[in-house]
mmCIF file of C-alpha atoms in Angstrom:
data_model
loop_
_atom_site.group_PDB
_atom_site.id
_atom_site.type_symbol
_atom_site.label_atom_id
_atom_site.label_comp_id
_atom_site.label_asym_id
_atom_site.label_seq_id
_atom_site.Cartn_x
_atom_site.Cartn_y
_atom_site.Cartn_z
ATOM 1 C CA MET A 186 0.000 0.000 0.000
ATOM 2 C CA GLU A 187 1.440 3.371 -0.947
ATOM 3 C CA LEU A 188 2.434 5.959 1.618
ATOM 4 C CA THR A 189 2.555 9.721 1.192
ATOM 5 C CA THR A 190 5.828 11.516 1.926
ATOM 6 C CA LEU A 191 4.493 12.886 5.207
ATOM 7 C CA GLU A 192 3.220 9.462 6.242
ATOM 8 C CA GLN A 193 6.640 8.002 5.497
ATOM 9 C CA HIS A 194 8.405 10.759 7.442
ATOM 10 C CA ALA A 195 6.003 10.403 10.385
ATOM 11 C CA MET A 196 6.609 6.651 10.508
ATOM 12 C CA LEU A 197 10.384 7.130 10.401
ATOM 13 C CA ALA A 198 10.083 9.691 13.209
ATOM 14 C CA ILE A 199 8.012 7.248 15.281
ATOM 15 C CA ILE A 200 10.757 4.622 14.937
ATOM 16 C CA ALA A 201 13.486 7.128 15.835
ATOM 17 C CA LEU A 202 11.618 8.515 18.836
ATOM 18 C CA HIS A 203 10.248 5.271 20.227
ATOM 19 C CA PRO A 204 8.796 5.160 22.891
ATOM 20 C CA ASN A 205 8.342 8.954 23.106
ATOM 21 C CA ALA A 206 6.711 9.608 19.751
ATOM 22 C CA TYR A 207 3.824 12.048 20.122
ATOM 23 C CA GLY A 208 2.612 15.042 18.089
ATOM 24 C CA ILE A 209 5.144 17.678 19.143
ATOM 25 C CA SER A 210 8.162 15.354 19.222
ATOM 26 C CA ILE A 211 7.282 13.997 15.757
ATOM 27 C CA GLN A 212 6.911 17.545 14.420
ATOM 28 C CA ASP A 213 10.265 18.594 15.907
ATOM 29 C CA HIS A 214 12.015 15.484 14.605
ATOM 30 C CA ILE A 215 10.764 16.056 11.058
ATOM 31 C CA GLY A 216 11.684 19.753 11.327
ATOM 32 C CA ARG A 217 15.240 18.939 12.427
ATOM 33 C CA ASN A 218 15.919 16.148 9.965
ATOM 34 C CA ALA A 219 13.796 16.786 6.891
ATOM 35 C CA GLY A 220 14.163 20.565 6.724
ATOM 36 C CA TYR A 221 10.462 21.443 6.822
ATOM 37 C CA GLU A 222 7.987 21.668 9.660
ATOM 38 C CA PRO A 223 4.577 20.176 8.960
ATOM 39 C CA SER A 224 1.638 21.597 10.912
ATOM 40 C CA VAL A 225 0.414 19.633 13.912
ATOM 41 C CA GLY A 226 -2.917 19.240 12.112
ATOM 42 C CA SER A 227 -1.322 17.592 9.087
ATOM 43 C CA ILE A 228 0.668 15.256 11.353
ATOM 44 C CA TYR A 229 -2.492 14.178 13.178
ATOM 45 C CA ALA A 230 -4.378 13.787 9.888
ATOM 46 C CA ALA A 231 -1.547 11.545 8.606
ATOM 47 C CA LEU A 232 -1.429 9.552 11.845
ATOM 48 C CA ASP A 233 -5.207 9.156 11.756
ATOM 49 C CA ARG A 234 -4.953 7.700 8.220
ATOM 50 C CA LEU A 235 -2.108 5.407 9.245
ATOM 51 C CA GLU A 236 -4.023 4.164 12.268
ATOM 52 C CA GLU A 237 -7.045 3.479 10.103
ATOM 53 C CA LYS A 238 -4.848 1.433 7.762
ATOM 54 C CA GLY A 239 -3.500 -0.459 10.781
ATOM 55 C CA PHE A 240 0.077 0.805 10.342
ATOM 56 C CA VAL A 241 0.363 2.615 13.679
ATOM 57 C CA ARG A 242 -1.255 2.220 17.059
ATOM 58 C CA SER A 243 -1.742 4.860 19.720
ATOM 59 C CA LYS A 244 -1.617 4.747 23.485
ATOM 60 C CA GLN A 245 -2.714 7.478 25.865
ATOM 61 C CA GLY A 246 -0.009 8.896 28.099
ATOM 62 C CA GLU A 247 0.191 11.338 30.954
ATOM 63 C CA ALA A 248 -1.625 14.655 31.289
ATOM 64 C CA THR A 249 0.445 17.630 32.412
ATOM 65 C CA ARG A 250 -0.328 21.174 33.509
ATOM 66 C CA GLU A 251 1.346 22.782 30.472
ATOM 67 C CA ARG A 252 -0.884 20.647 28.248
ATOM 68 C CA GLY A 253 -3.970 22.066 29.932
ATOM 69 C CA GLY A 254 -4.581 18.720 31.644
ATOM 70 C CA ARG A 255 -4.864 16.898 28.313
ATOM 71 C CA ARG A 256 -3.253 13.522 27.777
ATOM 72 C CA LYS A 257 -0.449 12.832 25.327
ATOM 73 C CA LEU A 258 -1.019 10.248 22.634
ATOM 74 C CA TYR A 259 2.032 8.081 21.997
ATOM 75 C CA PHE A 260 2.361 6.325 18.645
ATOM 76 C CA SER A 261 4.160 3.135 17.718
ATOM 77 C CA LEU A 262 4.461 1.128 14.511
ATOM 78 C CA THR A 263 2.650 -2.162 14.005
ATOM 79 C CA ALA A 264 4.111 -5.132 12.091
ATOM 80 C CA PRO A 265 2.115 -4.302 8.910
ATOM 81 C CA GLY A 266 3.294 -0.689 9.331
ATOM 82 C CA ARG A 267 6.953 -1.747 9.382
ATOM 83 C CA LYS A 268 6.389 -3.887 6.308
ATOM 84 C CA ALA A 269 4.650 -1.068 4.443
ATOM 85 C CA LEU A 270 7.397 1.403 5.368
ATOM 86 C CA THR A 271 10.154 -0.973 4.261
ATOM 87 C CA GLY A 272 8.337 -1.580 0.976
ATOM 88 C CA SER A 273 7.848 2.137 0.394
ATOM 89 C CA ILE A 274 11.489 3.022 1.104
ATOM 90 C CA ASN A 275 12.749 0.140 -1.049
ATOM 91 C CA ALA A 276 10.513 1.283 -3.900
ATOM 92 C CA THR A 277 11.894 4.825 -3.629
ATOM 93 C CA HIS A 278 15.467 3.496 -3.627
ATOM 94 C CA SER A 279 15.015 1.276 -6.643
ATOM 95 C CA LEU A 280 13.228 4.026 -8.564
ATOM 96 C CA SER A 281 16.002 6.505 -7.818
ATOM 97 C CA ARG A 282 18.666 3.941 -8.804
ATOM 98 C CA ALA A 283 16.830 3.194 -12.034
ATOM 99 C CA ALA A 284 16.484 6.876 -12.877
ATOM 100 C CA GLY A 285 20.156 7.589 -12.151
ATOM 101 C CA TRP A 286 18.963 10.886 -10.697
ATOM 102 C CA ARG A 287 22.344 11.930 -9.267
ATOM 103 C CA GLU A 288 23.966 11.840 -12.706
ATOM 104 C CA ALA A 289 20.949 13.471 -14.302
ATOM 105 C CA LEU A 290 21.013 16.386 -11.878
ATOM 106 C CA VAL A 291 24.743 17.094 -12.202
ATOM 107 C CA MET B 882 -8.293 53.571 67.181
ATOM 108 C CA SER B 883 -7.889 56.846 65.282
ATOM 109 C CA GLU B 884 -9.581 57.517 61.970
ATOM 110 C CA ASP B 885 -6.206 57.464 60.147
ATOM 111 C CA ARG B 886 -5.265 54.163 61.676
ATOM 112 C CA GLU B 887 -8.630 52.634 60.793
ATOM 113 C CA ARG B 888 -8.199 53.834 57.269
ATOM 114 C CA ASP B 889 -4.659 52.516 57.131
ATOM 115 C CA ASN B 890 -5.842 49.145 58.352
ATOM 116 C CA SER B 891 -8.467 48.927 55.675
ATOM 117 C CA ILE B 892 -5.904 48.994 52.874
ATOM 118 C CA GLY B 893 -5.461 45.423 51.895
ATOM 119 C CA ILE B 894 -6.516 42.642 49.652
ATOM 120 C CA ILE B 895 -9.026 39.995 50.518
ATOM 121 C CA TRP B 896 -9.998 36.850 48.676
ATOM 122 C CA THR B 897 -13.656 36.045 49.202
ATOM 123 C CA SER B 898 -13.214 32.360 48.433
ATOM 124 C CA THR B 899 -11.264 31.863 51.644
ATOM 125 C CA MET B 900 -11.930 35.131 53.505
ATOM 126 C CA LYS B 901 -8.238 35.146 54.225
ATOM 127 C CA ILE B 902 -6.127 38.238 54.499
ATOM 128 C CA VAL B 903 -2.757 37.665 52.943
ATOM 129 C CA ASP B 904 -0.132 39.365 55.046
ATOM 130 C CA GLY B 905 2.903 38.900 52.843
ATOM 131 C CA ARG B 906 4.575 36.216 54.923
ATOM 132 C CA GLY B 907 5.629 34.566 51.690
ATOM 133 C CA PRO B 908 3.702 33.023 48.828
ATOM 134 C CA SER B 909 2.271 29.604 49.577
ATOM 135 C CA ASN B 910 -0.136 29.173 46.676
ATOM 136 C CA GLU B 911 -1.146 30.764 43.381
ATOM 137 C CA THR B 912 -3.306 33.371 45.110
ATOM 138 C CA ASP B 913 -0.426 34.412 47.317
ATOM 139 C CA VAL B 914 1.838 34.692 44.297
ATOM 140 C CA ILE B 915 -0.570 37.156 42.677
ATOM 141 C CA TRP B 916 -0.723 39.129 45.911
ATOM 142 C CA ALA B 917 3.044 39.013 46.341
ATOM 143 C CA SER B 918 3.660 40.446 42.870
ATOM 144 C CA THR B 919 1.103 43.207 43.510
ATOM 145 C CA ALA B 920 2.506 43.965 46.949
ATOM 146 C CA LYS B 921 6.066 43.966 45.650
ATOM 147 C CA ALA B 922 5.185 46.521 43.014
ATOM 148 C CA LEU B 923 3.351 48.723 45.513
ATOM 149 C CA GLY B 924 5.862 48.417 48.279
ATOM 150 C CA ALA B 925 5.201 46.267 51.311
ATOM 151 C CA GLY B 926 4.990 49.312 53.637
ATOM 152 C CA LYS B 927 1.591 50.267 52.312
ATOM 153 C CA PHE B 928 0.013 47.030 53.438
ATOM 154 C CA ARG B 929 -1.113 45.956 56.859
ATOM 155 C CA ILE B 930 -3.057 43.001 58.074
ATOM 156 C CA ALA B 931 -6.615 44.194 58.202
ATOM 157 C CA ASP B 932 -9.642 42.921 60.035
ATOM 158 C CA PRO B 933 -11.654 40.870 57.515
ATOM 159 C CA LYS B 934 -14.963 42.340 58.713
ATOM 160 C CA THR B 935 -13.713 45.897 58.327
ATOM 161 C CA VAL B 936 -12.375 45.283 54.862
ATOM 162 C CA LYS B 937 -15.544 43.558 53.775
ATOM 163 C CA VAL B 938 -17.694 46.475 54.877
ATOM 164 C CA GLU B 939 -15.428 49.021 53.259
ATOM 165 C CA VAL B 940 -15.143 47.391 49.866
ATOM 166 C CA MET B 941 -15.083 49.955 47.113
ATOM 167 C CA ARG B 942 -13.838 48.122 44.070
ATOM 168 C CA ARG B 943 -13.305 44.573 43.115
ATOM 169 C CA VAL B 944 -11.233 42.889 40.454
ATOM 170 C CA ARG B 945 -11.616 39.326 39.281
ATOM 171 C CA ILE B 946 -8.377 37.464 38.776
ATOM 172 C CA ARG B 947 -8.385 33.791 37.871
ATOM 173 C CA ASN B 948 -11.807 33.341 39.478
ATOM 174 C CA GLN B 949 -10.621 35.006 42.669
ATOM 175 C CA VAL B 950 -12.203 38.264 43.682
ATOM 176 C CA ILE B 951 -9.860 40.907 44.991
ATOM 177 C CA PHE B 952 -11.251 43.747 47.051
ATOM 178 C CA ALA B 953 -9.161 46.861 47.311
ATOM 179 C CA GLU B 954 -9.912 49.910 49.424
ATOM 180 C CA GLY B 955 -8.408 53.123 50.682
ATOM 181 C CA ASP B 956 -5.687 55.348 49.214
ATOM 182 C CA ALA B 957 -4.153 52.512 47.271
ATOM 183 C CA GLU B 958 -7.446 51.595 45.623
ATOM 184 C CA GLN B 959 -6.685 52.857 42.108
ATOM 185 C CA GLU B 960 -3.103 51.717 42.323
ATOM 186 C CA ILE B 961 -4.110 48.223 43.388
ATOM 187 C CA PHE B 962 -6.741 48.117 40.667
ATOM 188 C CA ASN B 963 -4.213 49.074 37.983
ATOM 189 C CA LEU B 964 -1.643 46.609 39.239
ATOM 190 C CA ALA B 965 -4.159 43.833 39.659
ATOM 191 C CA THR B 966 -5.322 44.394 36.082
ATOM 192 C CA ALA B 967 -1.710 44.276 34.911
ATOM 193 C CA VAL B 968 -1.108 41.075 36.880
ATOM 194 C CA LYS B 969 -4.276 39.627 35.407
ATOM 195 C CA ARG B 970 -3.169 40.499 31.883
ATOM 196 C CA LYS B 971 0.311 39.100 32.492
ATOM 197 C CA GLY B 972 -1.087 35.975 34.091
ATOM 198 C CA ARG B 973 -3.556 35.203 31.293
ATOM 199 C CA ARG B 974 -1.488 32.437 29.809
ATOM 200 C CA GLU B 975 -4.237 30.530 28.135
ATOM 201 C CA PRO B 976 -4.470 29.643 24.463
ATOM 202 C CA PRO B 977 -7.213 31.431 22.491
ATOM 203 C CA LYS B 978 -10.491 29.629 23.188
ATOM 204 C CA ILE B 979 -12.003 30.270 19.738
ATOM 205 C CA ALA B 980 -8.978 28.687 18.067
ATOM 206 C CA GLU B 981 -9.368 25.631 20.295
ATOM 207 C CA VAL B 982 -13.048 25.307 19.391
ATOM 208 C CA CYS B 983 -12.191 25.539 15.652
ATOM 209 C CA LEU B 984 -9.710 22.673 15.974
ATOM 210 C CA ALA B 985 -11.908 20.506 18.177
ATOM 211 C CA ALA B 986 -14.655 20.689 15.533
ATOM 212 C CA PHE B 987 -12.581 18.670 13.059
ATOM 213 C CA LEU B 988 -10.877 16.068 15.231
ATOM 214 C CA ASN B 989 -12.630 14.699 18.265
ATOM 215 C CA GLY B 990 -11.951 11.929 20.754
ATOM 216 C CA ALA B 991 -8.492 11.103 22.089
ATOM 217 C CA LYS B 992 -6.731 12.497 18.993
ATOM 218 C CA GLY B 993 -8.536 15.822 19.232
ATOM 219 C CA ASP B 994 -7.644 16.051 22.902
ATOM 220 C CA ALA B 995 -4.014 15.167 22.205
ATOM 221 C CA LEU B 996 -3.810 17.719 19.377
ATOM 222 C CA LEU B 997 -5.103 20.496 21.646
ATOM 223 C CA GLY B 998 -2.703 19.339 24.364
ATOM 224 C CA ASP B 999 0.229 19.475 21.941
ATOM 225 C CA LEU B 1000 -0.699 22.987 20.864
ATOM 226 C CA SER B 1001 -1.036 24.032 24.522
ATOM 227 C CA GLU B 1002 2.414 22.618 25.223
ATOM 228 C CA ARG B 1003 3.821 24.567 22.273
ATOM 229 C CA PHE B 1004 1.970 27.663 23.499
ATOM 230 C CA GLU B 1005 3.627 27.372 26.926
ATOM 231 C CA GLN B 1006 7.054 27.093 25.268
ATOM 232 C CA ASP B 1007 6.272 30.153 23.134
ATOM 233 C CA CYS B 1008 5.118 32.102 26.218
ATOM 234 C CA GLU B 1009 8.476 31.450 27.867
ATOM 235 C CA ARG B 1010 10.419 32.411 24.756
ATOM 236 C CA PHE B 1011 8.415 35.281 23.241
ATOM 237 C CA GLY B 1012 5.787 36.383 25.783
ATOM 238 C CA THR B 1013 2.037 35.803 25.877
ATOM 239 C CA GLY B 1014 1.013 38.174 23.060
ATOM 240 C CA ARG B 1015 3.264 36.645 20.434
ATOM 241 C CA ALA B 1016 2.502 33.152 21.711
ATOM 242 C CA ARG B 1017 -1.223 33.758 21.153
ATOM 243 C CA ARG B 1018 -0.553 34.983 17.584
ATOM 244 C CA LEU B 1019 1.597 31.914 16.926
ATOM 245 C CA TYR B 1020 -1.174 29.708 18.314
ATOM 246 C CA TRP B 1021 -3.613 31.220 15.834
ATOM 247 C CA SER B 1022 -1.124 30.770 13.010
ATOM 248 C CA ARG B 1023 -0.653 27.087 13.925
ATOM 249 C CA THR B 1024 -4.423 26.640 14.154
ATOM 250 C CA ILE B 1025 -4.995 28.107 10.700
ATOM 251 C CA ARG B 1026 -2.212 25.936 9.232
ATOM 252 C CA SER B 1027 -3.771 22.874 10.883
ATOM 253 C CA LEU B 1028 -7.346 23.492 9.784
ATOM 254 C CA TRP B 1029 -7.022 22.603 6.096
ATOM 255 C CA PRO B 1030 -5.493 19.110 6.578
ATOM 256 C CA LEU B 1031 -7.993 18.370 9.329
ATOM 257 C CA MET B 1032 -10.889 19.547 7.151
ATOM 258 C CA ARG B 1033 -9.690 17.318 4.312
ATOM 259 C CA ARG B 1034 -9.400 14.383 6.683
ATOM 260 C CA GLY B 1035 -12.893 15.053 8.047
ATOM 261 C CA ALA B 1036 -14.316 15.286 4.521
ATOM 262 C CA ALA B 1037 -12.605 12.028 3.487
ATOM 263 C CA ARG B 1038 -14.087 10.266 6.500
ATOM 264 C CA ALA B 1039 -17.537 11.695 5.800
ATOM 265 C CA ILE B 1040 -17.395 10.609 2.142
ATOM 266 C CA LYS B 1041 -16.196 7.122 3.081
ATOM 267 C CA TRP B 1042 -18.933 6.649 5.654
ATOM 268 C CA GLY B 1043 -21.464 8.171 3.260
ATOM 269 C CA ILE B 1044 -20.555 5.524 0.685
ATOM 270 C CA VAL B 1045 -20.806 2.747 3.287
ATOM 271 C CA VAL B 1046 -24.188 3.943 4.544
ATOM 272 C CA ASP B 1047 -25.442 4.365 0.985
ATOM 273 C CA SER B 1048 -24.308 0.819 0.046
ATOM 274 C CA VAL B 1049 -26.062 -0.660 3.090
ATOM 275 C CA ARG B 1050 -29.210 1.306 2.282
ATOM 276 C CA ARG B 1051 -29.148 0.110 -1.343
ATOM 277 C CA PHE B 1052 -28.607 -3.476 -0.185
ATOM 278 C CA PHE B 1053 -31.707 -3.427 2.019
ATOM 279 C CA THR B 1054 -33.956 -1.341 -0.227
ATOM 280 C CA GLY B 1055 -32.839 -2.987 -3.454
ATOM 281 C CA GLY B 1056 -32.189 0.463 -4.992
#
């Protein structure tokens, strides 16, 4: 099943941040490593899609004062999610190898 | 007790929720912190522990701060009012309510709650870094940026469920 770029980035962030992957930390991780900062809304929309597909699961965490007493929602990848991510990254790699994009861009 | 002394005694701040006169012995809770910042700005010499009954009778003006009612009286009345208003403004570190309602309309349940919590957390960080005014503007900017993807997600869900409901209806009605 195909993944959008943001879905792929969010899933990679979840793996990197495990077990502390929640909205803000995912947003910061993408901002630091991918060079753009998606809105929190787009991250949650992507995570909602991924959860519906069964690629991620969420677990409620602690509520703190600075969060206005609202609970965090921690995300982790499921086995089908890992498989889909691997497939998506492999597809990108083989397409880029086939295109010889480095040579083409020079 | 002379008239001057009575008047001097009546200058103070009283919280009706507890009927306690805060005498500046050091902040012990949020209410005391508000008082302490007001008293610090005014100068502690102007304040004396007053008799609660006297102060209650002589109330001239009241200011609501974080659901606490402050009564101020005497020479310092206007000064206390101005400072209390300033403290109230400074202490209003809450994200814009309308923005929260806009977001909650498109994502409900645990995810909606978590999204609002994340934005509140970011708001607190922004308050520390830039101050409340800029933090509130940034909150609005983040809300507006978040609305479109959430609207699209909501529409996609609605269409999907619309198709499901329509299929079930067709199945049973033979349409």
